[in-house]
Coordinates of C-alpha atoms in Angstrom, one line a residue:
M1392 CA -91.5 -145.5 -6.7
G1393 CA -89.2 -146.5 -9.7
K1394 CA -88.1 -143.4 -12.3
L1395 CA -90.7 -144.6 -14.7
T1396 CA -93.7 -145.6 -12.7
G1397 CA -96.8 -144.1 -14.4
L1398 CA -95.3 -143.9 -17.8
K1399 CA -97.7 -145.6 -20.2
P1400 CA -97.4 -148.7 -21.5
E1401 CA -96.4 -149.5 -17.3
R1402 CA -95.4 -152.7 -17.8
V1403 CA -93.1 -152.0 -20.9
F1404 CA -91.7 -148.9 -19.3
Y1405 CA -91.4 -151.1 -15.8
Y1406 CA -89.6 -154.0 -17.5
F1407 CA -87.2 -151.9 -19.0
E1408 CA -86.2 -149.6 -15.3
E1409 CA -85.5 -153.2 -13.9
L1410 CA -83.4 -154.0 -17.0
T1411 CA -81.5 -151.2 -16.4
K1412 CA -80.8 -152.1 -13.1
I1413 CA -78.9 -154.6 -14.3
P1414 CA -75.3 -154.8 -15.7
R1415 CA -75.6 -156.3 -19.5
C1416 CA -72.4 -155.0 -21.4
S1417 CA -71.9 -157.4 -23.7
Y1418 CA -70.2 -160.8 -22.8
N1419 CA -71.6 -159.8 -19.4
E1420 CA -75.2 -161.1 -19.0
K1421 CA -75.2 -163.9 -17.2
A1422 CA -77.3 -161.8 -14.2
V1423 CA -79.9 -160.3 -16.8
S1424 CA -80.7 -164.3 -18.7
D1425 CA -81.2 -165.4 -15.3
Y1426 CA -83.6 -162.5 -14.2
L1427 CA -85.1 -163.4 -17.7
K1428 CA -85.3 -167.1 -16.7
S1429 CA -86.5 -167.1 -13.3
L1430 CA -89.5 -164.1 -14.7
G1431 CA -90.1 -166.5 -17.6
E1432 CA -91.3 -169.3 -15.0
K1433 CA -92.8 -167.1 -12.5
L1434 CA -95.3 -166.2 -15.1
G1435 CA -96.0 -169.9 -15.8
L1436 CA -94.4 -170.1 -19.1
E1437 CA -92.1 -173.2 -20.9
T1438 CA -88.7 -171.3 -20.1
I1439 CA -85.5 -172.4 -21.8
Q1440 CA -81.4 -170.5 -20.9
D1441 CA -79.5 -172.3 -24.0
E1442 CA -76.1 -173.0 -23.5
S1443 CA -75.2 -169.9 -24.7
L1444 CA -77.4 -168.0 -21.9
N1445 CA -80.2 -167.1 -24.4
I1446 CA -83.8 -167.3 -23.3
I1447 CA -86.4 -169.0 -25.1
M1448 CA -90.3 -168.5 -23.5
K1449 CA -93.2 -169.8 -25.1
K1450 CA -96.6 -169.2 -24.3
P1451 CA -99.7 -171.3 -25.9
A1452 CA -102.3 -169.9 -28.5
T1453 CA -105.7 -168.0 -26.8
K1454 CA -108.9 -169.5 -27.9
G1455 CA -109.8 -169.7 -31.5
Y1456 CA -106.1 -169.0 -32.3
E1457 CA -104.7 -172.7 -32.3
N1458 CA -104.3 -173.6 -35.9
S1459 CA -102.5 -169.9 -36.8
V1460 CA -99.2 -169.6 -37.5
G1461 CA -97.1 -168.7 -34.6
I1462 CA -95.2 -165.4 -33.6
V1463 CA -92.0 -165.3 -32.5
I1464 CA -90.9 -161.9 -31.1
Q1465 CA -86.8 -161.2 -30.8
S1466 CA -85.0 -158.6 -28.9
H1467 CA -81.5 -159.0 -27.4
M1468 CA -80.4 -158.6 -23.9
D1469 CA -76.5 -156.8 -24.2
M1470 CA -76.0 -153.6 -24.8
V1471 CA -73.0 -150.9 -25.7
C1472 CA -72.0 -149.5 -22.8
E1473 CA -70.1 -145.8 -23.6
K1474 CA -69.7 -143.4 -20.7
E1475 CA -68.5 -139.8 -20.7
E1476 CA -64.7 -139.1 -19.8
G1477 CA -65.0 -137.7 -16.1
S1478 CA -68.0 -140.4 -15.0
N1479 CA -67.3 -142.8 -12.7
H1480 CA -69.9 -145.3 -13.7
N1481 CA -69.1 -149.2 -13.0
F1482 CA -70.7 -150.9 -16.0
T1483 CA -69.8 -154.3 -14.3
C1484 CA -72.0 -153.4 -11.0
D1485 CA -73.2 -150.1 -11.2
P1486 CA -77.2 -149.8 -12.1
L1487 CA -78.0 -147.1 -15.2
E1488 CA -78.9 -143.4 -13.5
I1489 CA -81.7 -142.6 -15.7
F1490 CA -83.9 -139.7 -15.6
V1491 CA -87.1 -138.3 -17.7
E1492 CA -86.7 -135.3 -19.8
G1493 CA -90.2 -134.3 -21.2
D1494 CA -91.2 -137.0 -23.7
L1495 CA -87.5 -138.7 -23.6
I1496 CA -85.5 -141.2 -21.0
K1497 CA -82.3 -140.7 -20.7
A1498 CA -79.3 -142.2 -19.0
N1499 CA -76.3 -139.7 -16.3
K1500 CA -73.3 -139.9 -18.9
T1501 CA -73.5 -143.2 -20.1
T1502 CA -75.3 -145.2 -23.1
L1503 CA -79.2 -145.7 -21.8
G1504 CA -79.4 -149.3 -23.0
G1505 CA -82.9 -148.6 -25.2
D1506 CA -81.0 -150.5 -27.9
D1507 CA -82.3 -153.1 -27.1
G1508 CA -83.5 -153.4 -23.7
I1509 CA -86.9 -151.2 -25.0
G1510 CA -87.6 -154.3 -27.0
V1511 CA -86.7 -157.2 -23.9
A1512 CA -89.1 -155.1 -22.5
M1513 CA -91.7 -155.1 -25.1
G1514 CA -91.3 -159.0 -25.5
L1515 CA -92.0 -159.4 -21.2
A1516 CA -95.0 -157.0 -21.2
L1517 CA -96.3 -158.8 -24.2
M1518 CA -95.6 -162.5 -22.9
E1519 CA -97.4 -161.4 -19.3
D1520 CA -100.6 -159.7 -21.0
N1521 CA -103.1 -162.1 -20.8
E1522 CA -105.7 -159.7 -22.4
L1523 CA -104.0 -160.6 -25.1
E1524 CA -105.6 -162.4 -27.6
H1525 CA -103.1 -164.5 -30.0
P1526 CA -101.5 -167.2 -31.8
K1527 CA -98.7 -170.0 -30.0
M1528 CA -96.0 -167.0 -29.1
E1529 CA -92.2 -167.4 -28.5
L1530 CA -89.8 -164.4 -27.1
V1531 CA -86.3 -165.0 -27.9
V1532 CA -83.7 -163.0 -26.4
T1533 CA -79.9 -163.6 -27.8
V1534 CA -76.9 -162.9 -25.6
E1535 CA -73.7 -161.0 -27.5
E1536 CA -76.1 -159.2 -30.5
E1537 CA -73.9 -156.3 -30.2
V1538 CA -70.5 -157.6 -30.7
K1539 CA -70.1 -161.2 -32.6
M1540 CA -74.1 -161.9 -32.4
T1541 CA -72.9 -165.1 -30.8
G1542 CA -75.9 -165.8 -29.3
A1543 CA -78.1 -165.8 -32.5
F1544 CA -75.8 -167.8 -34.4
N1545 CA -75.8 -170.7 -31.5
L1546 CA -79.5 -170.5 -31.5
S1547 CA -80.9 -173.9 -32.4
N1548 CA -82.5 -174.5 -35.3
K1549 CA -85.3 -176.8 -33.8
V1550 CA -86.0 -174.6 -31.1
L1551 CA -88.6 -172.4 -32.5
E1552 CA -92.2 -173.1 -33.7
G1553 CA -93.4 -169.4 -34.7
R1554 CA -93.0 -168.6 -38.7
K1555 CA -93.8 -165.0 -38.3
L1556 CA -90.8 -163.3 -36.5
I1557 CA -91.6 -159.7 -35.4
N1558 CA -87.6 -158.4 -34.2
I1559 CA -88.0 -155.7 -32.0
D1560 CA -84.3 -153.5 -32.4
S1561 CA -85.2 -151.0 -34.8
D1562 CA -84.6 -147.5 -34.2
E1563 CA -87.0 -145.3 -35.7
E1564 CA -91.4 -145.3 -35.8
G1565 CA -93.1 -145.8 -38.8
I1566 CA -90.3 -147.5 -40.3
L1567 CA -90.7 -151.1 -41.6
T1568 CA -87.3 -153.5 -42.2
M1569 CA -87.1 -155.9 -44.5
G1570 CA -83.5 -156.3 -45.0
S1571 CA -80.4 -155.3 -43.0
A1572 CA -76.4 -155.3 -43.5
G1573 CA -73.9 -158.1 -43.6
G1574 CA -70.5 -157.2 -42.2
E1575 CA -67.2 -158.5 -41.0
A1576 CA -64.0 -157.4 -38.7
I1577 CA -60.9 -157.3 -40.4
D1578 CA -57.9 -157.2 -37.7
I1579 CA -54.8 -155.7 -38.6
K1580 CA -51.5 -156.5 -37.0
L1581 CA -48.4 -154.2 -37.4
P1582 CA -45.0 -156.0 -35.7
L1583 CA -43.2 -152.6 -33.5
N1584 CA -39.7 -152.0 -33.3
F1585 CA -39.4 -149.5 -30.2
E1586 CA -35.7 -147.9 -30.3
E1587 CA -33.9 -145.0 -28.3
V1588 CA -34.5 -141.6 -28.9
E1589 CA -32.1 -139.0 -27.4
N1590 CA -32.6 -135.0 -27.4
S1591 CA -36.2 -135.6 -28.0
T1592 CA -39.6 -134.6 -26.5
N1593 CA -42.8 -135.7 -26.7
Y1594 CA -46.5 -134.5 -27.7
E1595 CA -49.4 -135.4 -27.0
V1596 CA -52.1 -135.2 -29.8
N1597 CA -55.5 -135.0 -28.5
I1598 CA -58.7 -135.5 -30.2
S1599 CA -62.0 -134.8 -28.5
G1600 CA -65.8 -133.5 -28.9
L1601 CA -67.0 -135.5 -31.2
L1602 CA -70.6 -137.1 -31.2
G1603 CA -69.9 -140.5 -32.3
G1604 CA -72.7 -142.9 -33.2
H1605 CA -73.7 -146.4 -34.7
S1606 CA -71.2 -147.4 -36.8
G1607 CA -73.8 -148.5 -39.2
M1608 CA -76.9 -146.2 -39.0
E1609 CA -74.8 -143.2 -38.7
I1610 CA -72.1 -144.2 -41.1
G1611 CA -73.0 -141.3 -43.9
N1612 CA -74.5 -138.8 -41.6
G1613 CA -71.8 -137.0 -41.0
K1614 CA -69.9 -138.0 -38.2
G1615 CA -66.4 -136.9 -37.7
N1616 CA -63.6 -140.7 -36.8
A1617 CA -61.7 -139.4 -34.5
I1618 CA -59.0 -141.8 -35.2
R1619 CA -58.5 -140.4 -38.9
I1620 CA -59.1 -136.6 -37.4
L1621 CA -55.9 -137.3 -35.5
S1622 CA -54.1 -139.3 -38.6
E1623 CA -54.5 -135.8 -40.6
V1624 CA -53.3 -133.8 -37.4
L1625 CA -50.1 -136.1 -37.7
E1626 CA -49.5 -135.6 -41.4
E1627 CA -50.2 -131.7 -41.2
I1628 CA -47.2 -132.0 -38.2
F1629 CA -44.8 -134.3 -40.8
K1630 CA -45.0 -131.3 -42.6
I1631 CA -43.6 -129.4 -40.4
T1632 CA -41.2 -131.8 -38.7
E1633 CA -40.6 -135.8 -38.7
F1634 CA -41.2 -137.4 -35.7
K1635 CA -41.4 -140.9 -34.2
I1636 CA -44.6 -142.3 -32.9
V1637 CA -44.5 -143.2 -29.6
S1638 CA -48.3 -144.7 -28.8
I1639 CA -51.7 -144.0 -30.7
S1640 CA -54.6 -145.4 -29.4
G1641 CA -58.3 -144.5 -30.3
G1642 CA -62.4 -145.8 -30.1
T1643 CA -63.9 -148.1 -27.5
K1644 CA -66.5 -150.4 -30.1
D1645 CA -66.2 -152.2 -33.0
N1646 CA -70.0 -150.5 -34.0
A1647 CA -69.4 -146.8 -32.6
I1648 CA -67.9 -144.5 -34.6
P1649 CA -64.9 -143.1 -32.3
R1650 CA -65.4 -139.9 -30.4
D1651 CA -62.0 -139.5 -29.2
A1652 CA -58.6 -140.5 -29.7
V1653 CA -54.7 -139.8 -28.8
G1654 CA -51.2 -140.2 -30.2
I1655 CA -48.2 -139.3 -28.6
I1656 CA -45.1 -138.7 -30.6
S1657 CA -41.8 -137.9 -30.5
I1658 CA -39.6 -134.7 -32.0
A1659 CA -36.3 -133.6 -32.0
T1660 CA -35.8 -131.0 -29.5
S1661 CA -34.4 -128.8 -32.3
S1662 CA -37.1 -129.2 -33.9
E1663 CA -39.6 -127.9 -31.2
N1664 CA -40.2 -124.2 -31.9
K1665 CA -40.9 -125.0 -35.2
L1666 CA -43.9 -127.0 -34.3
L1667 CA -44.4 -124.4 -32.0
E1668 CA -44.5 -121.6 -34.4
N1669 CA -46.9 -123.7 -36.7
L1670 CA -49.3 -124.9 -33.7
E1671 CA -52.8 -122.8 -34.3
N1672 CA -52.2 -123.0 -38.2
I1673 CA -52.3 -127.1 -37.9
K1674 CA -55.4 -126.9 -35.5
K1675 CA -56.6 -124.6 -38.3
I1676 CA -56.4 -126.4 -41.6
V1677 CA -57.4 -129.5 -40.0
K1678 CA -60.3 -127.8 -38.5
E1679 CA -61.6 -126.0 -41.9
N1680 CA -61.3 -129.8 -43.9
N1681 CA -63.7 -131.0 -40.9
K1682 CA -65.9 -127.9 -40.9
K1683 CA -69.1 -130.2 -42.0
I1684 CA -68.7 -132.9 -39.4
E1685 CA -71.6 -132.9 -36.4
G1686 CA -70.1 -132.0 -32.6
D1687 CA -67.4 -129.1 -31.4
L1688 CA -64.6 -130.7 -32.4
N1689 CA -61.4 -130.2 -30.4
I1690 CA -57.2 -130.0 -31.0
S1691 CA -55.0 -130.2 -28.2
I1692 CA -51.3 -130.8 -28.9
E1693 CA -49.4 -130.2 -25.7
K1694 CA -45.9 -131.3 -24.1
V1695 CA -45.9 -134.2 -21.9
N1696 CA -42.4 -135.4 -21.0
K1697 CA -39.0 -136.0 -22.2
S1698 CA -38.7 -139.3 -24.9
S1699 CA -36.6 -142.4 -24.1
K1700 CA -37.9 -144.6 -26.7
A1701 CA -40.0 -144.2 -29.4
M1702 CA -41.5 -146.3 -32.8
S1703 CA -39.0 -147.1 -35.7
K1704 CA -39.2 -144.7 -38.6
K1705 CA -40.6 -147.1 -40.5
N1706 CA -43.3 -148.4 -38.0
T1707 CA -44.4 -144.5 -38.1
E1708 CA -43.9 -144.2 -41.9
D1709 CA -46.5 -147.6 -42.2
I1710 CA -49.1 -146.2 -39.5
L1711 CA -49.5 -142.9 -40.8
H1712 CA -49.8 -144.9 -44.4
L1713 CA -52.7 -146.9 -42.8
L1714 CA -54.2 -144.6 -40.9
K1715 CA -54.8 -141.8 -43.6
N1716 CA -55.7 -144.6 -46.5
I1717 CA -57.4 -147.1 -45.1
H1718 CA -61.1 -146.5 -46.4
I1719 CA -63.7 -144.9 -44.1
G1720 CA -67.3 -144.2 -44.2
P1721 CA -69.9 -145.4 -47.5
F1722 CA -68.2 -147.0 -50.1
T1723 CA -71.0 -147.6 -52.6
M1724 CA -74.8 -146.3 -52.1
I1725 CA -77.8 -148.9 -52.9
P1726 CA -78.1 -149.0 -56.6
G1727 CA -81.0 -147.3 -57.5
N1728 CA -81.0 -145.5 -54.3
E1729 CA -78.3 -143.4 -53.9
T1730 CA -79.7 -142.5 -50.1
I1731 CA -79.0 -146.0 -48.5
V1732 CA -75.5 -146.8 -47.6
E1733 CA -74.7 -150.5 -49.4
S1734 CA -70.8 -150.8 -48.0
S1735 CA -69.1 -149.0 -45.6
S1736 CA -66.1 -149.5 -43.3
N1737 CA -65.3 -147.8 -40.0
L1738 CA -61.8 -147.5 -38.7
A1739 CA -63.1 -148.7 -35.2
L1740 CA -60.2 -149.2 -32.8
V1741 CA -56.4 -148.9 -32.8
R1742 CA -54.2 -149.3 -30.3
T1743 CA -50.5 -149.6 -29.0
E1744 CA -49.6 -152.8 -27.2
E1745 CA -45.7 -153.8 -26.2
E1746 CA -44.8 -155.6 -29.8
I1747 CA -48.0 -154.6 -32.1
F1748 CA -49.7 -152.1 -33.2
S1749 CA -53.3 -152.9 -33.9
I1750 CA -56.0 -151.5 -35.8
R1751 CA -59.6 -152.8 -36.2
V1752 CA -62.2 -152.0 -39.4
S1753 CA -65.4 -153.1 -38.9
E1754 CA -66.9 -153.4 -42.4
R1755 CA -70.7 -153.4 -43.9
S1756 CA -72.5 -154.4 -46.9
S1757 CA -75.9 -155.7 -48.2
S1758 CA -73.5 -157.0 -51.4
P1759 CA -71.2 -159.8 -51.4
K1760 CA -69.6 -157.8 -54.5
S1761 CA -69.5 -154.7 -52.7
M1762 CA -67.7 -155.8 -49.9
E1763 CA -65.2 -157.5 -51.8
K1764 CA -64.5 -154.9 -54.0
L1765 CA -64.3 -152.6 -50.2
R1766 CA -62.1 -155.3 -48.5
N1767 CA -59.6 -155.3 -51.6
T1768 CA -59.1 -152.1 -51.0
I1769 CA -58.2 -152.3 -47.6
I1770 CA -55.7 -155.2 -48.6
E1771 CA -54.1 -153.0 -51.4
V1772 CA -53.5 -150.1 -48.3
V1773 CA -52.0 -153.1 -46.2
E1774 CA -50.1 -154.5 -48.5
K1775 CA -47.5 -151.5 -48.3
T1776 CA -46.6 -152.0 -45.2
D1777 CA -45.5 -154.6 -42.8
A1778 CA -48.3 -155.1 -41.3
K1779 CA -50.7 -158.3 -41.6
L1780 CA -54.5 -158.7 -42.1
T1781 CA -57.1 -161.6 -40.9
T1782 CA -60.8 -161.0 -41.1
G1783 CA -63.6 -163.0 -39.0
D1784 CA -66.8 -162.3 -37.0
N1785 CA -68.5 -162.5 -40.1
Y1786 CA -72.5 -162.4 -40.1
P1787 CA -75.0 -162.3 -42.8
A1788 CA -76.9 -159.9 -44.2
W1789 CA -81.0 -160.3 -44.3
E1790 CA -82.0 -159.9 -48.1
Y1791 CA -85.4 -158.7 -49.2
K1792 CA -88.1 -160.4 -49.4
P1793 CA -90.7 -159.4 -52.4
V1794 CA -93.6 -161.4 -50.9
S1795 CA -94.2 -161.2 -47.1
Q1796 CA -98.0 -162.1 -45.6
L1797 CA -96.3 -160.4 -42.5
R1798 CA -95.4 -157.2 -44.2
E1799 CA -98.7 -156.8 -46.1
T1800 CA -101.3 -157.4 -42.2
A1801 CA -98.1 -154.8 -40.4
V1802 CA -98.4 -152.2 -43.6
R1803 CA -102.5 -152.6 -43.3
V1804 CA -102.7 -152.1 -39.2
Y1805 CA -100.5 -149.6 -39.0
K1806 CA -102.6 -147.5 -41.4
E1807 CA -105.8 -148.6 -39.6
L1808 CA -104.5 -147.4 -36.1
F1809 CA -102.6 -144.0 -37.1
N1810 CA -103.7 -143.2 -41.0
K1811 CA -100.4 -143.3 -41.9
D1812 CA -98.5 -145.1 -44.2
L1813 CA -95.6 -147.4 -42.5
V1814 CA -92.6 -147.8 -44.7
T1815 CA -91.0 -150.2 -45.5
T1816 CA -86.6 -150.4 -46.2
V1817 CA -83.3 -152.2 -45.6
I1818 CA -80.8 -150.5 -43.3
H1819 CA -76.9 -150.0 -43.1
A1820 CA -77.0 -152.1 -39.9
G1821 CA -76.6 -155.4 -39.1
L1822 CA -79.3 -157.1 -37.2
E1823 CA -79.5 -160.9 -35.9
C1824 CA -82.8 -161.1 -38.9
G1825 CA -80.1 -162.5 -41.6
I1826 CA -79.0 -165.0 -39.0
L1827 CA -81.8 -166.2 -38.3
N1828 CA -83.2 -166.2 -41.8
E1829 CA -80.8 -168.8 -42.3
K1830 CA -81.5 -171.1 -39.4
Y1831 CA -85.7 -170.9 -40.3
P1832 CA -85.4 -170.3 -44.3
D1833 CA -89.0 -170.5 -44.1
M1834 CA -89.7 -167.7 -41.7
D1835 CA -91.4 -164.6 -42.2
I1836 CA -89.4 -161.6 -40.5
I1837 CA -90.1 -158.2 -40.0
S1838 CA -88.0 -155.4 -37.6
V1839 CA -89.6 -152.4 -36.0
G1840 CA -89.1 -150.1 -33.1
P1841 CA -89.7 -146.8 -31.4
N1842 CA -87.8 -143.8 -31.9
M1843 CA -84.2 -143.4 -30.5
R1844 CA -81.3 -141.1 -31.0
F1845 CA -77.5 -141.1 -30.4
I1846 CA -77.6 -145.0 -29.6
H1847 CA -74.3 -146.4 -28.7
T1848 CA -73.3 -142.9 -27.3
P1849 CA -73.6 -141.3 -23.7
D1850 CA -76.2 -139.2 -25.5
E1851 CA -78.9 -141.9 -26.3
E1852 CA -82.4 -141.1 -25.7
L1853 CA -85.6 -142.6 -26.2
S1854 CA -89.2 -141.5 -27.0
I1855 CA -91.6 -142.6 -24.3
S1856 CA -95.0 -141.8 -26.3
S1857 CA -93.1 -143.2 -29.7
T1858 CA -92.3 -146.7 -27.5
E1859 CA -96.4 -146.6 -26.5
R1860 CA -97.4 -146.6 -29.9
V1861 CA -94.9 -149.0 -31.4
Y1862 CA -95.8 -151.0 -28.5
K1863 CA -99.9 -151.0 -29.5
F1864 CA -98.9 -151.5 -33.4
V1865 CA -96.8 -154.6 -32.5
R1866 CA -99.8 -155.5 -30.1
R1867 CA -102.4 -155.3 -32.5
L1868 CA -100.2 -157.2 -35.0
I1869 CA -100.1 -159.9 -33.3
E1870 CA -103.7 -159.9 -32.8
E1871 CA -104.5 -159.7 -36.5
S1872 CA -102.0 -162.8 -37.0
K1873 CA -105.2 -165.3 -37.0

């Protein structure tokens, strides 16, 4: 008996649990793609597995719907793989350890993969449902959405026949998404010069205890960025005594706000007492400056070993300048609606390699002009150092369309089912809808999904009751698309 046996809708949760058994981090999707291909064929559906491993299933219209506009259900098969420190979970081969807690489904010390396993599970349940009356239906499940949206970019612009698309990749019930931000990655590379040091000791500065979160949806929610907080600690130390950086690392994913960061610095032995005398005051200052962030900020500063090599003074100054001045968080808000972020940046990843210090910044914006302004502020910061900047991994914004028959039907159906108004909005996260809209400009697109919280973190949770309501809504919406 499965962990989710007995939950309703039964087939949705059956497929969701099956997906949790298949490792499916981004770039490791061959097994789950093969599973979906085999399943589609067993269901007797026309099933396509393209060169990128995207899956497309097609199901003919039922009687009376033959002349109706076809419906496309779309989701992605990969998941963000994050785990708690100390977890022995191996994302390349281990099934997720899921469990039910009241109305919630969670995973043991790892991400759950509700984003977007639940969208895939709903799509599969719909495609096997022989009692559902519907127009021609197509299910599209893409790869690598969480990293570069490779699957959506490589999807053929001729493979889909339907012109109404329901993307099931949103994370709040009762919200109908009609637009999303575009984005790009900024890579900053600083050549390193390591020098021999004498009469020095290494100290490790460790930042932990933060909640992290989705770098789009939660960028304006007071989530502390561990890399920036690390730079604040280093700045306070520098006021006490000069040092040279040995290494800095932080962050795990482009689209996750960093929860942890660690830096090792080399301090002259003669300055150790001065540092030790001020340790508690340094922690107090930084914690006070970050008292409004979520989570339980932990700052550890401890001696680790003697120094032998450290970065040059110029390298150290450049890194401190970059980490302090690169913009993070919201940059502009939607004009006329100051509650929705228009553009933002996430200082996502820093790494010390043998000859290079690398930084990745993830930018998002629903306005190309605001994106350009934000990019230029980062360029100005980088130009004051010896680092070089490149951009890539661009994906387009999904622009709101004032006229949408699918939206009108969805609003009506939701009101009839639940006696509540369906809220329509645009979001500050990247959805594949923007890419699909470019490939199929005449496609009428909406995005929905059940309540999920803490996605892209080991605290991720999915509401069971919300999943049931959203599935009921999508199913009725399809029936009403005659």
